[in-house]
mmCIF file with all atom_site columns, C-alpha atoms in Angstrom:
data_model
loop_
_atom_site.group_PDB
_atom_site.id
_atom_site.type_symbol
_atom_site.label_atom_id
_atom_site.label_alt_id
_atom_site.label_comp_id
_atom_site.label_asym_id
_atom_site.label_entity_id
_atom_site.label_seq_id
_atom_site.pdbx_PDB_ins_code
_atom_site.Cartn_x
_atom_site.Cartn_y
_atom_site.Cartn_z
_atom_site.occupancy
_atom_site.B_iso_or_equiv
_atom_site.pdbx_formal_charge
_atom_site.auth_seq_id
_atom_site.auth_comp_id
_atom_site.auth_asym_id
_atom_site.auth_atom_id
_atom_site.pdbx_PDB_model_num
ATOM 1   C CA . MET A 1 1   ? -0.495  -4.870  10.416  1.00 90.00 ? 557 MET A CA 1
ATOM 2   C CA . ASP A 1 2   ? -1.193  -6.956  13.505  1.00 92.00 ? 558 ASP A CA 1
ATOM 3   C CA . LEU A 1 3   ? -2.051  -3.823  15.506  1.00 94.00 ? 559 LEU A CA 1
ATOM 4   C CA . LEU A 1 4   ? -4.528  -2.685  12.871  1.00 95.00 ? 560 LEU A CA 1
ATOM 5   C CA . LEU A 1 5   ? -6.238  -6.054  12.730  1.00 94.00 ? 561 LEU A CA 1
ATOM 6   C CA . ASP A 1 6   ? -6.151  -6.484  16.511  1.00 95.00 ? 562 ASP A CA 1
ATOM 7   C CA . SER A 1 7   ? -7.786  -3.061  16.890  1.00 95.00 ? 563 SER A CA 1
ATOM 8   C CA . GLY A 1 8   ? -10.806 -4.269  14.931  1.00 95.00 ? 564 GLY A CA 1
ATOM 9   C CA . ARG A 1 9   ? -9.958  -3.271  11.387  1.00 96.00 ? 565 ARG A CA 1
ATOM 10  C CA . ALA A 1 10  ? -11.116 -5.818  8.842   1.00 97.00 ? 566 ALA A CA 1
ATOM 11  C CA . PRO A 1 11  ? -8.405  -7.117  6.496   1.00 97.00 ? 567 PRO A CA 1
ATOM 12  C CA . GLY A 1 12  ? -10.381 -5.800  3.524   1.00 97.00 ? 568 GLY A CA 1
ATOM 13  C CA . ASP A 1 13  ? -10.168 -2.287  4.982   1.00 97.00 ? 569 ASP A CA 1
ATOM 14  C CA . VAL A 1 14  ? -6.413  -2.094  4.409   1.00 98.00 ? 570 VAL A CA 1
ATOM 15  C CA . LEU A 1 15  ? -4.343  -1.173  1.360   1.00 98.00 ? 571 LEU A CA 1
ATOM 16  C CA . VAL A 1 16  ? -0.550  -1.324  1.663   1.00 98.00 ? 572 VAL A CA 1
ATOM 17  C CA . ILE A 1 17  ? 1.573   0.535   -0.895  1.00 98.00 ? 573 ILE A CA 1
ATOM 18  C CA . THR A 1 18  ? 5.301   -0.084  -1.202  1.00 97.00 ? 574 THR A CA 1
ATOM 19  C CA . THR A 1 19  ? 7.645   2.375   -2.918  1.00 96.00 ? 575 THR A CA 1
ATOM 20  C CA . GLY A 1 20  ? 10.652  0.087   -3.270  1.00 95.00 ? 576 GLY A CA 1
ATOM 21  C CA . GLU A 1 21  ? 10.712  -3.675  -3.271  1.00 94.00 ? 577 GLU A CA 1
ATOM 22  C CA . GLN A 1 22  ? 7.271   -5.264  -3.548  1.00 94.00 ? 578 GLN A CA 1
ATOM 23  C CA . HIS A 1 23  ? 5.771   -6.905  -0.506  1.00 95.00 ? 579 HIS A CA 1
ATOM 24  C CA . PRO A 1 24  ? 6.289   -10.697 -0.685  1.00 95.00 ? 580 PRO A CA 1
ATOM 25  C CA . TRP A 1 25  ? 2.509   -11.220 -0.768  1.00 95.00 ? 581 TRP A CA 1
ATOM 26  C CA . ALA A 1 26  ? 2.189   -9.113  -3.907  1.00 96.00 ? 582 ALA A CA 1
ATOM 27  C CA . THR A 1 27  ? 5.068   -10.952 -5.555  1.00 95.00 ? 583 THR A CA 1
ATOM 28  C CA . HIS A 1 28  ? 3.454   -14.290 -4.717  1.00 95.00 ? 584 HIS A CA 1
ATOM 29  C CA . GLU A 1 29  ? -0.001  -13.302 -5.920  1.00 94.00 ? 585 GLU A CA 1
ATOM 30  C CA . LEU A 1 30  ? 1.324   -11.772 -9.134  1.00 95.00 ? 586 LEU A CA 1
ATOM 31  C CA . SER A 1 31  ? 2.935   -15.128 -9.907  1.00 96.00 ? 587 SER A CA 1
ATOM 32  C CA . PHE A 1 32  ? -0.619  -16.329 -10.671 1.00 96.00 ? 588 PHE A CA 1
ATOM 33  C CA . GLY A 1 33  ? -1.137  -13.475 -13.147 1.00 96.00 ? 589 GLY A CA 1
ATOM 34  C CA . GLU A 1 34  ? -2.414  -9.920  -13.196 1.00 95.00 ? 590 GLU A CA 1
ATOM 35  C CA . ALA A 1 35  ? -6.068  -10.928 -13.550 1.00 97.00 ? 591 ALA A CA 1
ATOM 36  C CA . SER A 1 36  ? -5.997  -13.071 -10.414 1.00 96.00 ? 592 SER A CA 1
ATOM 37  C CA . TYR A 1 37  ? -4.080  -10.412 -8.486  1.00 97.00 ? 593 TYR A CA 1
ATOM 38  C CA . TRP A 1 38  ? -6.558  -7.640  -9.313  1.00 97.00 ? 594 TRP A CA 1
ATOM 39  C CA . ALA A 1 39  ? -9.545  -9.961  -8.760  1.00 97.00 ? 595 ALA A CA 1
ATOM 40  C CA . GLN A 1 40  ? -8.376  -10.279 -5.152  1.00 95.00 ? 596 GLN A CA 1
ATOM 41  C CA . HIS A 1 41  ? -8.299  -6.493  -4.923  1.00 96.00 ? 597 HIS A CA 1
ATOM 42  C CA . ASP A 1 42  ? -11.812 -6.242  -6.315  1.00 96.00 ? 598 ASP A CA 1
ATOM 43  C CA . ALA A 1 43  ? -13.098 -8.888  -3.885  1.00 97.00 ? 599 ALA A CA 1
ATOM 44  C CA . GLY A 1 44  ? -12.053 -6.559  -1.057  1.00 95.00 ? 600 GLY A CA 1
ATOM 45  C CA . ASP A 1 45  ? -11.922 -9.244  1.597   1.00 95.00 ? 601 ASP A CA 1
ATOM 46  C CA . ASP A 1 46  ? -8.217  -9.200  2.443   1.00 96.00 ? 602 ASP A CA 1
ATOM 47  C CA . VAL A 1 47  ? -5.339  -6.789  2.896   1.00 97.00 ? 603 VAL A CA 1
ATOM 48  C CA . PHE A 1 48  ? -4.177  -5.743  -0.560  1.00 98.00 ? 604 PHE A CA 1
ATOM 49  C CA . TYR A 1 49  ? -0.515  -5.017  -1.277  1.00 97.00 ? 605 TYR A CA 1
ATOM 50  C CA . ALA A 1 50  ? 0.358   -2.840  -4.271  1.00 97.00 ? 606 ALA A CA 1
ATOM 51  C CA . ASP A 1 51  ? 3.540   -1.467  -5.735  1.00 96.00 ? 607 ASP A CA 1
ATOM 52  C CA . ALA A 1 52  ? 3.585   2.332   -5.937  1.00 96.00 ? 608 ALA A CA 1
ATOM 53  C CA . ALA A 1 53  ? 3.796   2.144   -9.728  1.00 94.00 ? 609 ALA A CA 1
ATOM 54  C CA . VAL A 1 54  ? 0.276   0.643   -9.886  1.00 96.00 ? 610 VAL A CA 1
ATOM 55  C CA . ALA A 1 55  ? -1.256  2.039   -6.685  1.00 95.00 ? 611 ALA A CA 1
ATOM 56  C CA . ASP A 1 56  ? -3.406  4.522   -8.573  1.00 94.00 ? 612 ASP A CA 1
ATOM 57  C CA . ARG A 1 57  ? -5.315  1.526   -9.978  1.00 96.00 ? 613 ARG A CA 1
ATOM 58  C CA . ALA A 1 58  ? -6.327  0.404   -6.474  1.00 97.00 ? 614 ALA A CA 1
ATOM 59  C CA . GLY A 1 59  ? -9.608  1.570   -5.044  1.00 96.00 ? 615 GLY A CA 1
ATOM 60  C CA . LYS A 1 60  ? -10.195 3.529   -1.861  1.00 97.00 ? 616 LYS A CA 1
ATOM 61  C CA . ARG A 1 61  ? -9.881  1.737   1.455   1.00 98.00 ? 617 ARG A CA 1
ATOM 62  C CA . PRO A 1 62  ? -10.517 3.042   4.959   1.00 98.00 ? 618 PRO A CA 1
ATOM 63  C CA . VAL A 1 63  ? -6.868  2.458   5.893   1.00 98.00 ? 619 VAL A CA 1
ATOM 64  C CA . VAL A 1 64  ? -3.868  2.987   3.645   1.00 98.00 ? 620 VAL A CA 1
ATOM 65  C CA . VAL A 1 65  ? -0.336  2.162   4.751   1.00 98.00 ? 621 VAL A CA 1
ATOM 66  C CA . VAL A 1 66  ? 2.601   3.452   2.717   1.00 97.00 ? 622 VAL A CA 1
ATOM 67  C CA . ALA A 1 67  ? 5.930   1.723   3.193   1.00 97.00 ? 623 ALA A CA 1
ATOM 68  C CA . VAL A 1 68  ? 8.578   4.130   1.924   1.00 96.00 ? 624 VAL A CA 1
ATOM 69  C CA . ASN A 1 69  ? 11.068  1.317   1.469   1.00 96.00 ? 625 ASN A CA 1
ATOM 70  C CA . GLY A 1 70  ? 13.165  2.582   -1.429  1.00 93.00 ? 626 GLY A CA 1
ATOM 71  C CA . GLY A 1 71  ? 12.465  3.594   -4.973  1.00 92.00 ? 627 GLY A CA 1
ATOM 72  C CA . ALA A 1 72  ? 12.915  6.920   -6.671  1.00 92.00 ? 628 ALA A CA 1
ATOM 73  C CA . GLU A 1 73  ? 11.905  10.060  -4.810  1.00 90.00 ? 629 GLU A CA 1
ATOM 74  C CA . ASP A 1 74  ? 9.336   11.038  -7.426  1.00 92.00 ? 630 ASP A CA 1
ATOM 75  C CA . LEU A 1 75  ? 7.710   7.586   -7.170  1.00 93.00 ? 631 LEU A CA 1
ATOM 76  C CA . ALA A 1 76  ? 7.579   7.881   -3.377  1.00 93.00 ? 632 ALA A CA 1
ATOM 77  C CA . ALA A 1 77  ? 6.051   11.361  -3.638  1.00 92.00 ? 633 ALA A CA 1
ATOM 78  C CA . SER A 1 78  ? 3.457   10.083  -6.094  1.00 93.00 ? 634 SER A CA 1
ATOM 79  C CA . ALA A 1 79  ? 2.669   7.116   -3.828  1.00 95.00 ? 635 ALA A CA 1
ATOM 80  C CA . LEU A 1 80  ? 2.109   9.433   -0.870  1.00 94.00 ? 636 LEU A CA 1
ATOM 81  C CA . SER A 1 81  ? -0.232  11.591  -2.909  1.00 94.00 ? 637 SER A CA 1
ATOM 82  C CA . VAL A 1 82  ? -2.173  8.568   -4.174  1.00 96.00 ? 638 VAL A CA 1
ATOM 83  C CA . ALA A 1 83  ? -2.346  7.127   -0.659  1.00 97.00 ? 639 ALA A CA 1
ATOM 84  C CA . HIS A 1 84  ? -3.691  10.387  0.731   1.00 95.00 ? 640 HIS A CA 1
ATOM 85  C CA . ALA A 1 85  ? -6.463  10.352  -1.865  1.00 96.00 ? 641 ALA A CA 1
ATOM 86  C CA . LYS A 1 86  ? -7.336  6.687   -1.250  1.00 97.00 ? 642 LYS A CA 1
ATOM 87  C CA . ALA A 1 87  ? -7.325  6.674   2.562   1.00 98.00 ? 643 ALA A CA 1
ATOM 88  C CA . GLY A 1 88  ? -10.856 7.021   3.854   1.00 97.00 ? 644 GLY A CA 1
ATOM 89  C CA . ALA A 1 89  ? -10.092 7.271   7.576   1.00 97.00 ? 645 ALA A CA 1
ATOM 90  C CA . LEU A 1 90  ? -6.452  6.564   8.332   1.00 97.00 ? 646 LEU A CA 1
ATOM 91  C CA . LEU A 1 91  ? -3.163  7.062   6.483   1.00 97.00 ? 647 LEU A CA 1
ATOM 92  C CA . ILE A 1 92  ? -0.033  5.500   7.951   1.00 97.00 ? 648 ILE A CA 1
ATOM 93  C CA . VAL A 1 93  ? 3.405   6.272   6.501   1.00 95.00 ? 649 VAL A CA 1
ATOM 94  C CA . CYS A 1 94  ? 6.314   4.010   7.461   1.00 95.00 ? 650 CYS A CA 1
ATOM 95  C CA . GLY A 1 95  ? 9.961   4.498   6.684   1.00 94.00 ? 651 GLY A CA 1
ATOM 96  C CA . ASP A 1 96  ? 12.986  6.606   7.414   1.00 92.00 ? 652 ASP A CA 1
ATOM 97  C CA . PRO A 1 97  ? 11.676  9.961   8.715   1.00 91.00 ? 653 PRO A CA 1
ATOM 98  C CA . GLN A 1 98  ? 14.435  11.911  6.941   1.00 90.00 ? 654 GLN A CA 1
ATOM 99  C CA . ARG A 1 99  ? 13.533  10.298  3.619   1.00 89.00 ? 655 ARG A CA 1
ATOM 100 C CA . ILE A 1 100 ? 9.819   10.925  4.162   1.00 90.00 ? 656 ILE A CA 1
ATOM 101 C CA . ASN A 1 101 ? 10.498  14.569  5.057   1.00 88.00 ? 657 ASN A CA 1
ATOM 102 C CA . SER A 1 102 ? 12.650  14.918  1.954   1.00 86.00 ? 658 SER A CA 1
ATOM 103 C CA . VAL A 1 103 ? 9.957   13.431  -0.277  1.00 83.00 ? 659 VAL A CA 1
ATOM 104 C CA . LEU A 1 104 ? 7.251   15.616  1.247   1.00 80.00 ? 660 LEU A CA 1
ATOM 105 C CA . GLY A 1 105 ? 9.412   18.703  1.403   1.00 76.00 ? 661 GLY A CA 1
ATOM 106 C CA . ALA A 1 106 ? 8.292   19.312  4.976   1.00 63.00 ? 662 ALA A CA 1
ATOM 107 C CA . GLY A 1 107 ? 8.832   18.202  8.530   1.00 57.00 ? 663 GLY A CA 1
ATOM 108 C CA . VAL A 1 108 ? 6.558   15.382  9.604   1.00 52.00 ? 664 VAL A CA 1
#
């Protein structure tokens, strides 16, 4: 994330999707309730972290990062598809390359 921001990307340009355990930021923000969490998304002024199960609800962002950090293979595959559709300029996929290849059914 630091490299993206240091390269000039605005925080509001970035959506991070996790396929396994939620990012700690998402867990923290959800503790204030769903309405507050999604209001931050709609404001679009900070990095937004979403669980793969709800990523389709997020809007497009120039940069989408997918952290393949666990979860079922079908959920990871769905998250990658959603991320591809939501990434305006850059899609970054992080995780074990063997798992990512397995989910995609191809060599990456």
